[in-house]
XYZ file of C-alpha atoms in Angstrom:
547
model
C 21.522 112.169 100.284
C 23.630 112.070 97.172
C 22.565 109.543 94.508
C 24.044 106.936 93.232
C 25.104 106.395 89.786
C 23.816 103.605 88.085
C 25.591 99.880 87.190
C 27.669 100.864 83.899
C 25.904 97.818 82.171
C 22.478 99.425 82.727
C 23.239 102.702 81.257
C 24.647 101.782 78.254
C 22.396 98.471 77.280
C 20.529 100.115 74.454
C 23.611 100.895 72.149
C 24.970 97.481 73.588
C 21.916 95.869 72.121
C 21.948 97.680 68.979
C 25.619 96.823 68.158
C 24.546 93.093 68.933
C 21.856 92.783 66.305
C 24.308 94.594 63.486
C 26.758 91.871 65.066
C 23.859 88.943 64.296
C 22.989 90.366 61.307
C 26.571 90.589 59.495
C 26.952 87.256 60.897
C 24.578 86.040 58.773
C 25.320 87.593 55.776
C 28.457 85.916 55.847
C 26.990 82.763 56.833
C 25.096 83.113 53.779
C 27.453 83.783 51.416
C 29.724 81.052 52.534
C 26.955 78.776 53.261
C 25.208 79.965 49.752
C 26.504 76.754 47.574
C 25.312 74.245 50.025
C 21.752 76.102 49.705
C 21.960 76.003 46.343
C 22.497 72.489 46.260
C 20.167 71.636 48.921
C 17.356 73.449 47.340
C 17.824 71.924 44.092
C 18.247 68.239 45.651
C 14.911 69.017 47.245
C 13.259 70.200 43.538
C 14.785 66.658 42.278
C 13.421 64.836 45.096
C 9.737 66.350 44.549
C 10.217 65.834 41.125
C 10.590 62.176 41.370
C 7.899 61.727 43.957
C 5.861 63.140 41.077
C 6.907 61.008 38.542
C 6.411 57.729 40.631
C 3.151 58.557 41.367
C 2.134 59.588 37.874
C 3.728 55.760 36.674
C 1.156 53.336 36.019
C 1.213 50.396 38.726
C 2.129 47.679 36.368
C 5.159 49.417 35.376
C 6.751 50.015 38.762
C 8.441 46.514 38.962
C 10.356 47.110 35.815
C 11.046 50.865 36.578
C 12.746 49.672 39.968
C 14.395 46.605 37.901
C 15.939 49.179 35.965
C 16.792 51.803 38.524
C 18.633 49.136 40.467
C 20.414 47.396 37.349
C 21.903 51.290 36.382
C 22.575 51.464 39.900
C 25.140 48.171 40.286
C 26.508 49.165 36.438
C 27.587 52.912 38.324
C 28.773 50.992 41.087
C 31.017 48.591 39.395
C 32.395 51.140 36.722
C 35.719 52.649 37.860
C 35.310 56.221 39.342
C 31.575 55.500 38.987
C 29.988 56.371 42.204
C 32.542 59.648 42.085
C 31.038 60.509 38.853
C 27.993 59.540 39.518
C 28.008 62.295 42.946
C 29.246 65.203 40.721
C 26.685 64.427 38.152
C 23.990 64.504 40.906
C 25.364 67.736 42.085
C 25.801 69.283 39.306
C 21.884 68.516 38.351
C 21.144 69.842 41.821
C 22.932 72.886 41.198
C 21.318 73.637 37.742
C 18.132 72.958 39.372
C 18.472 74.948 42.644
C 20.041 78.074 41.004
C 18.084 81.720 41.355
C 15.846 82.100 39.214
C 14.129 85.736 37.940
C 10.597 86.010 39.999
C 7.930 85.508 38.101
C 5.551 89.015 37.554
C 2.402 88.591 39.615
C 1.183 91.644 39.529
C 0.590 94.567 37.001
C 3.240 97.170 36.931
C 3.022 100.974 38.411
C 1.500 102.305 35.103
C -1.148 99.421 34.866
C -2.198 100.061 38.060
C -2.640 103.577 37.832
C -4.496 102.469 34.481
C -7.147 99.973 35.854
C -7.471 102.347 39.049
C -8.484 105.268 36.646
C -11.143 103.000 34.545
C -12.377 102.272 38.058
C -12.900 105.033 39.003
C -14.838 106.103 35.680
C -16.646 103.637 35.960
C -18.115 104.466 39.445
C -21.437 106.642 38.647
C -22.290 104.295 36.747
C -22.336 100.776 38.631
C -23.507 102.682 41.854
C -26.161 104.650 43.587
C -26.188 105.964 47.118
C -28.226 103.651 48.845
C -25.922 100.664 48.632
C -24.790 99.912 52.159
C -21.817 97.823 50.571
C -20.768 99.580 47.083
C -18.486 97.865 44.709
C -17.822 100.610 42.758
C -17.096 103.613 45.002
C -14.718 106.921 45.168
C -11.522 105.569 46.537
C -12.353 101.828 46.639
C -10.567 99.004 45.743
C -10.438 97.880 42.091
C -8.927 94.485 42.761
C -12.630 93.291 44.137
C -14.602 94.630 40.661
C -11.876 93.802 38.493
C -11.150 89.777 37.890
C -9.178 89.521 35.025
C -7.194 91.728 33.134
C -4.399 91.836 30.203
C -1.841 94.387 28.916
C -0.559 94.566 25.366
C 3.427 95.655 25.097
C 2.480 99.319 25.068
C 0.528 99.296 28.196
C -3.123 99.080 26.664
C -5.776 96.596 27.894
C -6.195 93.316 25.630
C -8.409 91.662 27.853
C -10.443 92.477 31.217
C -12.955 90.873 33.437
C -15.096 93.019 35.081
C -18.164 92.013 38.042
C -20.782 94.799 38.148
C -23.943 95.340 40.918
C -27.059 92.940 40.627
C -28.673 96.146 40.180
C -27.519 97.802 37.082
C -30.064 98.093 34.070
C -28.181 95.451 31.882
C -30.724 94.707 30.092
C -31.210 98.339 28.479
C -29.336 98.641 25.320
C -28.772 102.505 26.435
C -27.282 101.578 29.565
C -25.180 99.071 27.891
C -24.003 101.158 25.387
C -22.859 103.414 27.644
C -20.173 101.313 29.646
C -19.168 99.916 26.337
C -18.724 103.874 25.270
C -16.219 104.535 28.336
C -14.590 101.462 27.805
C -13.968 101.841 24.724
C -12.945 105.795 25.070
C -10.594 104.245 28.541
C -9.116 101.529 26.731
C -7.704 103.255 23.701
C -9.500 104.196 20.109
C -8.120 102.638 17.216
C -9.050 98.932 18.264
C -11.824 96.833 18.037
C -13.232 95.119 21.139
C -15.745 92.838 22.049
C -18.294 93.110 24.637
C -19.643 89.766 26.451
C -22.143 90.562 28.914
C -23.342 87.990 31.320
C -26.458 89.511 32.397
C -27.117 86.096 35.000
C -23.339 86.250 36.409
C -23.484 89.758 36.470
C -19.868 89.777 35.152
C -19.027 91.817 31.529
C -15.807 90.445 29.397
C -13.971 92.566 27.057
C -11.233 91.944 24.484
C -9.101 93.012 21.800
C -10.401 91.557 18.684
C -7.635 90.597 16.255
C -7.765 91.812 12.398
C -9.801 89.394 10.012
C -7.323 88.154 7.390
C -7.297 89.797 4.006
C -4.806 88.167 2.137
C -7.719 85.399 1.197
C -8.679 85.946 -2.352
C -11.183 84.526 -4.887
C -10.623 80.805 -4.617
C -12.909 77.357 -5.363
C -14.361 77.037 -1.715
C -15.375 73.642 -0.798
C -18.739 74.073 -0.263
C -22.202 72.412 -1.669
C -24.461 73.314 -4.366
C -26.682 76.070 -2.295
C -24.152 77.697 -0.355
C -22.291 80.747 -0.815
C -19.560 82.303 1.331
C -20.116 85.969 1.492
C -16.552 86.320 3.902
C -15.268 85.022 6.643
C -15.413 86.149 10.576
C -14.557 85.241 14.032
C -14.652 81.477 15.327
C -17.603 81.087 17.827
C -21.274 83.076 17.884
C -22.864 80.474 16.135
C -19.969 79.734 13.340
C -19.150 76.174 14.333
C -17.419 75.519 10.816
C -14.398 76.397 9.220
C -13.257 76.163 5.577
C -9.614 74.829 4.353
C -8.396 78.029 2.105
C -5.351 79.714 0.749
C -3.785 82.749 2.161
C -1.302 83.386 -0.193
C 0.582 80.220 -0.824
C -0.510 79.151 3.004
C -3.229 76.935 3.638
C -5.180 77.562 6.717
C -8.722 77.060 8.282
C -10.558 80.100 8.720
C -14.151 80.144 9.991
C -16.530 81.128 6.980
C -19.794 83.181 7.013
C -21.947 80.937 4.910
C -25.456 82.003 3.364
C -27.550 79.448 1.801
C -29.971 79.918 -0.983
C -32.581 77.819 -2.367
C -36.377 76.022 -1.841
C -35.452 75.382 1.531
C -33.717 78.905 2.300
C -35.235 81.304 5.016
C -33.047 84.187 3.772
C -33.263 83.692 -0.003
C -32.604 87.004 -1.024
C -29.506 89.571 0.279
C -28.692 93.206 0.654
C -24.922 94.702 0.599
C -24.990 98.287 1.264
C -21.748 100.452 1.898
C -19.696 103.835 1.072
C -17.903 103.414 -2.661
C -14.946 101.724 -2.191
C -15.976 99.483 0.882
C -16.443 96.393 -1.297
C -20.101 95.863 -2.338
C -19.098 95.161 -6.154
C -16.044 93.049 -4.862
C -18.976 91.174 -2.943
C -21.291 90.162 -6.390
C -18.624 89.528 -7.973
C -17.485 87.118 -5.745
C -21.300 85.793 -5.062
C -21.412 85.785 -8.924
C -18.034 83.066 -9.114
C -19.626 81.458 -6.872
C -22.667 80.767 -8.343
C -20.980 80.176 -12.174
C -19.123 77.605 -10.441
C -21.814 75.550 -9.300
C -23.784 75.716 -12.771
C -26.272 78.518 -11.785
C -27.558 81.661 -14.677
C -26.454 84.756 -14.066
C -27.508 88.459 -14.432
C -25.874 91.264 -13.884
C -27.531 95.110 -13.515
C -24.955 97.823 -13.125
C -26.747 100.394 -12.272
C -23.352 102.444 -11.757
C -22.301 101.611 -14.798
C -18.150 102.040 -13.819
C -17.646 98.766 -15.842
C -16.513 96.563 -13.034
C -18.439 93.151 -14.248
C -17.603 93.383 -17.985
C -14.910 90.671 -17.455
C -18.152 88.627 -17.007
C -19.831 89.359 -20.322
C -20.113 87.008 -22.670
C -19.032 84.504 -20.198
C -20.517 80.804 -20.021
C -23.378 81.009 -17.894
C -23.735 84.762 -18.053
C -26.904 85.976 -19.272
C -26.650 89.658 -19.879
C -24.502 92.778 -18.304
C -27.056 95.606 -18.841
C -25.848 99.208 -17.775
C -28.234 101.351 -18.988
C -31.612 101.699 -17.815
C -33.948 100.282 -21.078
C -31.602 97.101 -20.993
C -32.247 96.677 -17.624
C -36.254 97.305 -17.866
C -36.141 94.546 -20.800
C -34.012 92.660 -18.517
C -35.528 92.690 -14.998
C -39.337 92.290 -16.433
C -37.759 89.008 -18.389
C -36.881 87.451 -14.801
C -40.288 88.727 -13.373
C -42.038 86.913 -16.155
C -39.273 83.609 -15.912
C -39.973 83.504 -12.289
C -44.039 83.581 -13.400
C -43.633 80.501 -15.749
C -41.074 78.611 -13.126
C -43.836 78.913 -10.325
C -46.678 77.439 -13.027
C -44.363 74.887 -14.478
C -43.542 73.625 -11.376
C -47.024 73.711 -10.144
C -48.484 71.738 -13.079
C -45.670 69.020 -12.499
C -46.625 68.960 -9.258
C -50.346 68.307 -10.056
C -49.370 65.081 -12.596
C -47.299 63.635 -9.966
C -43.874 64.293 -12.025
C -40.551 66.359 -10.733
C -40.198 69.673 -11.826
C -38.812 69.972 -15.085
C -34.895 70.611 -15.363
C -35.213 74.166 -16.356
C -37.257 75.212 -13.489
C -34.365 74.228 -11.177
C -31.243 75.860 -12.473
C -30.541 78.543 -10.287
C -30.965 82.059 -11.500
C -29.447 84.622 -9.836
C -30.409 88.638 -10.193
C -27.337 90.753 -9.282
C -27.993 94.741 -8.846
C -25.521 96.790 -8.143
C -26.798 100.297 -7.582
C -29.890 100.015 -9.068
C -31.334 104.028 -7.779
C -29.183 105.170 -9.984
C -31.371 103.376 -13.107
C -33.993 104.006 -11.131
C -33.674 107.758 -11.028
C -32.812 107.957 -15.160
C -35.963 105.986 -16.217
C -38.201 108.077 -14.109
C -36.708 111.399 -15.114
C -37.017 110.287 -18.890
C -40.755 109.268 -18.037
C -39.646 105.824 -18.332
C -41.100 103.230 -15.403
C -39.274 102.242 -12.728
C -37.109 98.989 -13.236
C -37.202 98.280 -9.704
C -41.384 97.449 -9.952
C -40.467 94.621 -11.788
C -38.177 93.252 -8.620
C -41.333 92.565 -6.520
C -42.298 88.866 -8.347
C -38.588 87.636 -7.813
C -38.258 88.824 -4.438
C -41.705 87.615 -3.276
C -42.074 83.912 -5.259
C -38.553 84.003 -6.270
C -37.249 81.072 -3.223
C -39.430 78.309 -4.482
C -38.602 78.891 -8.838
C -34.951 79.204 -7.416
C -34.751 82.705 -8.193
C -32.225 84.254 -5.835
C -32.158 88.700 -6.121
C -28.690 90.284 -4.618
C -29.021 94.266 -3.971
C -26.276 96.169 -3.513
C -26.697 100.320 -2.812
C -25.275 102.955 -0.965
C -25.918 104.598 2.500
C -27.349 107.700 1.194
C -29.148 105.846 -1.957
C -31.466 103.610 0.635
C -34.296 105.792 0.584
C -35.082 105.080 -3.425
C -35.344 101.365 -2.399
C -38.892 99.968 -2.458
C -40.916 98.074 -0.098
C -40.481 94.824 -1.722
C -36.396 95.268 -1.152
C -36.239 95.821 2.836
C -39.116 93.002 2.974
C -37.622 90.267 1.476
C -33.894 90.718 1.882
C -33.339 89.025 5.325
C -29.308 88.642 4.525
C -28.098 91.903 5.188
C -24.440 93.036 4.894
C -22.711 96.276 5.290
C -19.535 97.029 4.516
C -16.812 99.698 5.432
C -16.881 102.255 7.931
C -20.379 103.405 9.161
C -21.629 104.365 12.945
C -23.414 102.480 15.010
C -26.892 103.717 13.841
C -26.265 102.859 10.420
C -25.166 99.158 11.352
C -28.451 98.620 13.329
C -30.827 100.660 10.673
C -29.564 98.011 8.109
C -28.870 94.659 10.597
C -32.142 95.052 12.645
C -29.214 95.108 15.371
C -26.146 97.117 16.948
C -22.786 95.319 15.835
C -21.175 93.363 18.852
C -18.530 95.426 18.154
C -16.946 98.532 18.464
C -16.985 99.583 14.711
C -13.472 101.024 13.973
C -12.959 104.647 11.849
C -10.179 102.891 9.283
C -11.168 99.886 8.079
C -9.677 97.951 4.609
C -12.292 97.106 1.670
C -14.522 94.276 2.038
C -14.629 94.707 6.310
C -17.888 95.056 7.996
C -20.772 92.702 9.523
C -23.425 90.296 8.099
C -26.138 89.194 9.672
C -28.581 86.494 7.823
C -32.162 86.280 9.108
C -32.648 86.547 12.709
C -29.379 85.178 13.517
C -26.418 87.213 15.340
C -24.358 89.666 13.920
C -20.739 88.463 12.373
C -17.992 90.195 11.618
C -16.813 89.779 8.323
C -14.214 90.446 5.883
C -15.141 89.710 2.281
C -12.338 87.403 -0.092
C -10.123 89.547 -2.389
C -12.317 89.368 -5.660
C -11.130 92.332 -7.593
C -12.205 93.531 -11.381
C -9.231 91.508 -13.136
C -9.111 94.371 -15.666
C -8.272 96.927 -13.190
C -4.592 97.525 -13.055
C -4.231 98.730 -9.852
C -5.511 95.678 -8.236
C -3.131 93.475 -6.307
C -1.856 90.922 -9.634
C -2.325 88.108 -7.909
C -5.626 88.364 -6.701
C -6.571 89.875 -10.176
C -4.937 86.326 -11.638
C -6.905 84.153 -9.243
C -10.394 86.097 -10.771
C -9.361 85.185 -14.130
C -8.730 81.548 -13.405
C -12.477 81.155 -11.806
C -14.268 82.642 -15.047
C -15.880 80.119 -16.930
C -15.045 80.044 -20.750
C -16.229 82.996 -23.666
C -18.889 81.642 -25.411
C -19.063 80.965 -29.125
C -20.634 83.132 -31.577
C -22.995 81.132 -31.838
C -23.677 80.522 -28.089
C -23.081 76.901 -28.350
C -20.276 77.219 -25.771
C -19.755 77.411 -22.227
C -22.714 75.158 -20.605
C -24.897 78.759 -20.569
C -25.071 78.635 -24.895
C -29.278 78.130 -24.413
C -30.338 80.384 -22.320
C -27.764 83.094 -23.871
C -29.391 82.478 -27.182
C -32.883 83.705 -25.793
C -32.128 86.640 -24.294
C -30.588 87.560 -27.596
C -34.095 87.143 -29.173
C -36.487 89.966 -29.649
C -39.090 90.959 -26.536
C -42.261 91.781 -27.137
C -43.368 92.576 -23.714
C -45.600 89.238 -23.965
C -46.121 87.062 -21.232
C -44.511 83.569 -21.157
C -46.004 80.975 -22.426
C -48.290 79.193 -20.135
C -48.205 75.346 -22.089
C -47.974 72.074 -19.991
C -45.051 71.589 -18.020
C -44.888 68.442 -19.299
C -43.642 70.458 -22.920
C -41.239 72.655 -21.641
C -42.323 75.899 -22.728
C -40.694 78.115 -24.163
C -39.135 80.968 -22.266
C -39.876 84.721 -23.200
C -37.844 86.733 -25.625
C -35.878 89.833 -24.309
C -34.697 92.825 -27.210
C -31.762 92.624 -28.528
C -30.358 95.924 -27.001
C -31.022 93.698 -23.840
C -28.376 91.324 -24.331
């Protein structure tokens, strides 16, 4: 039997169908672009309408009668103006119009090329946060870097600023080695050059890092507002245990920076410091803004330059200013003068003490021992058969906190092997300054920074670290020699204008006149005078080359 063809309608439904939906869909489109006003309207009307809602219920209940009172009298004053209600329409539609218009989508998402970033860091990071026996890795070959990575920030270039990372309960997070080693490959991932800032949450399990921005070094030499006591070696980042900030100039800007602040004194627990850096990373611009500092709140000052470049002579002869020595007898006469001054404070003190009478006045000026590379004296005395100057260090740095004897030491990296015992014992403020590894910060601090150190850094950058406390950054104020030409003039003017006045020739001036006028007695190597300290002894002479 033949077939039958089939019903015409049947055989040709599918491109029937197909040129019904292109039918559909180009009505639409049309629809939409002739309908795309109203929308526009409508949405924005609806964005009004919400906004309001919000606005009533954010308006106190007391307020509500007059709101409506007002509402309604604007209301009859639009209806009774001529044209009002017609203005009043294209006003609203207008507004609905501006409100309801397309608006650029907001990015939620990173890019192509900060994908590909975060999905390579995740996948360095993999041996490392996970071992074969998890059943359910977070970190694994192929995975999916949305579920370890939280939080995360691009700079304009493409570079991470910020990221928020959630590692396994079971890495060792509380080995510094396995520590340093994420913070290694992040910082290696994230781009060299920068300084970040690791914040490990060792309960959460979660590890922060950031972009640390550049400490400001514009600040120069200035009167800090600070107490008698307290001396502000630089300043550093807001938090980690800085909860205080200081009002200073940068430039002609005033601004409130958060200050690294080391305290001196009876009631110290760090009363003596160290500085060590390269030359050129800002030791000598540190004493000599630690020695301002201490002129400035009526302290005695004396300077040993054991490098002997110069750099403190605008301080000689300076009220306040004991001696500059440079050459190693001056600074034997010198240094076994404040041995045997911080010998007669201690017993003056003492015998006060036992009468029932305050200390007497000259036991509680503050003296303050400056050395700035003192191996180098060090080394020339011993090779002329000459003793070593720093043997006479160990009576200020042990009994020097309660005669208010206060020893600053500043040396180089490869230098710290000449320093004695004595030093590294009793200097528990430590700084170090320009570029150094990671070793070196912890051989000096007692710990790793808590930062990547950077290779380029400008003079007077590094850390600090006083006593037991954390580890700062730190970037020490502008306080160049004001002789030196090439120095920045305006930081070289703001030195000048924080010396204290030249003393007369006959030391009468300046506030330090008395005590200048001993040391430019003759020493006879005696010991002080051990009288009442009721009389006020005398204090012990020093040679005249010592002055």
């Amino acid at each position: 039997m033949a077939r039958r063809p089939l019903p015409r309608i049947l055989s040709s439904g599918t491109t029937s169908l197909a040129r019904g939906r292109d039918l559909a869909r180009t009505a639409a489109d049309s629809a939409t672009d002739v309908l795309h006003p109203l929308l526009v309207i409508g949405r924005g009307l609806r964005i009004l309408a919400a906004a309001g809602r919000r606005r009533w219920s954010q308006t106190p209940k007391d307020k509500r009668g007059p709101a409506l009172f007002l509402g309604a009298a604007c209301v009859l004053v639009v209806a009774l103006v001529p044209y009002g209600p017609l203005l009043a329409l294209i006003t609203l539609m207008a507004a609905a119009a501006w409100h309801g218009r397309g608006r650029t989508p907001a990015k939620t998402g990173p890019s192509d090329a900060e994908t590909e970033r975060l999905g390579s860091l995740y996948e360095a990071l993999v041996p490392y946060f996970s071992i074969p026996e998890d059943p359910s890795p977070l970190f694994a070959h192929g995975g999916d870097w949305d579920k370890a990575f939280s939080g995360y920030e691009f700079d304009e270039t493409g570079r991470i600023t910020r990221l928020h990372i959630r590692y396994p309960a079971y890495f060792t997070d509380g080995e510094a080695t396995s520590r340093a080693r994420i913070e290694a490959l992040l910082h290696a991932k994230s781009g060299r050059g920068r300084e970040y800032l690791f914040d490990w949450d060792e309960e959460g399990n979660q590890l922060g890092l950031r972009v640390l921005a550049a400490l400001p070094t514009g600040i120069a030499a200035q009167p800090f507002v600070t107490s008698p006591g307290e001396t502000v070696l630089g300043f550093t980042d807001a938090g980690r245990g800085v909860q205080r900030t200081l009002p200073v100039l940068e430039g002609d800007e005033p601004r409130d920076v958060p200050p690294v602040i080391w305290r001196t004194g009876p009631g110290s627990t760090e009363p003596h410091l160290l500085a060590v850096g390269l030359p050129g990373s800002g030791t000598s611009t540190l004493l000599r803004s630690v020695a301002l500092q201490a002129l400035r709140h009526g302290g005695d000052v004396l300077i040993v330059d054991g490098g002997g470049s110069g750099e403190y002579s605008c301080l000689s002869g300076r009220g306040g200013v004991l001696a500059v020595e440079c050459g190693p007898t001056g600074a034997q006469a010198t240094l076994e003068w404040a041995a045997q001054e911080t010998e007669r404070r201690l017993i003056a003190t003492h015998r006060a003490r036992e009468v029932g009478r305050p200390a007497p006045e000259d036991t509680r000026r503050p003296l303050w021992i400056l050395l700035d590379q003192p191996s180098v004296l060090a080394h020339l005395a011993v090779s002329g058969g000459g003793p070593d100057p720093l043997a006479q260090l160990q009576v200020p740095l042990r009994h020097g906190r309660p005669a208010h004897v206060t020893v600053v030491v500043a040396e180089q990296f490869g230098h710290l092997d000449l320093l004695n015992d004595a030093v590294w014992q009793h200097t528990r403020a430590r700084v170090v300054l320009g570029p150094a590894a990671v070793q070196q910060v912890a051989d000096v601090l007692g710990l790793p920074p808590h930062t990547t150190p950077t290779a380029q850094v400008p003079p007077g950058r590094g850390y600090a670290r006083l006593g037991t406390g954390p580890v700062h950054r730190l970037q020490v104020p502008a306080t160049p020699d004001p002789y030196d030409e090439a120095a920045h003039p305006a930081y070289r003017q703001a030195v000048l204008e924080l010396l204290p006045g030249r003393l007369a020739p006959g030391g009468g001036g300046g506030g330090g006149g008395r005590d200048q006028s001993m040391l430019s007695k003759s020493f006879q190597g005696q010991p002080p005078v051990r009288g009442s300290a009721l009389d006020a002894p005398e204090l012990p002479e020093v040679p005249a080359e010592a002055s």
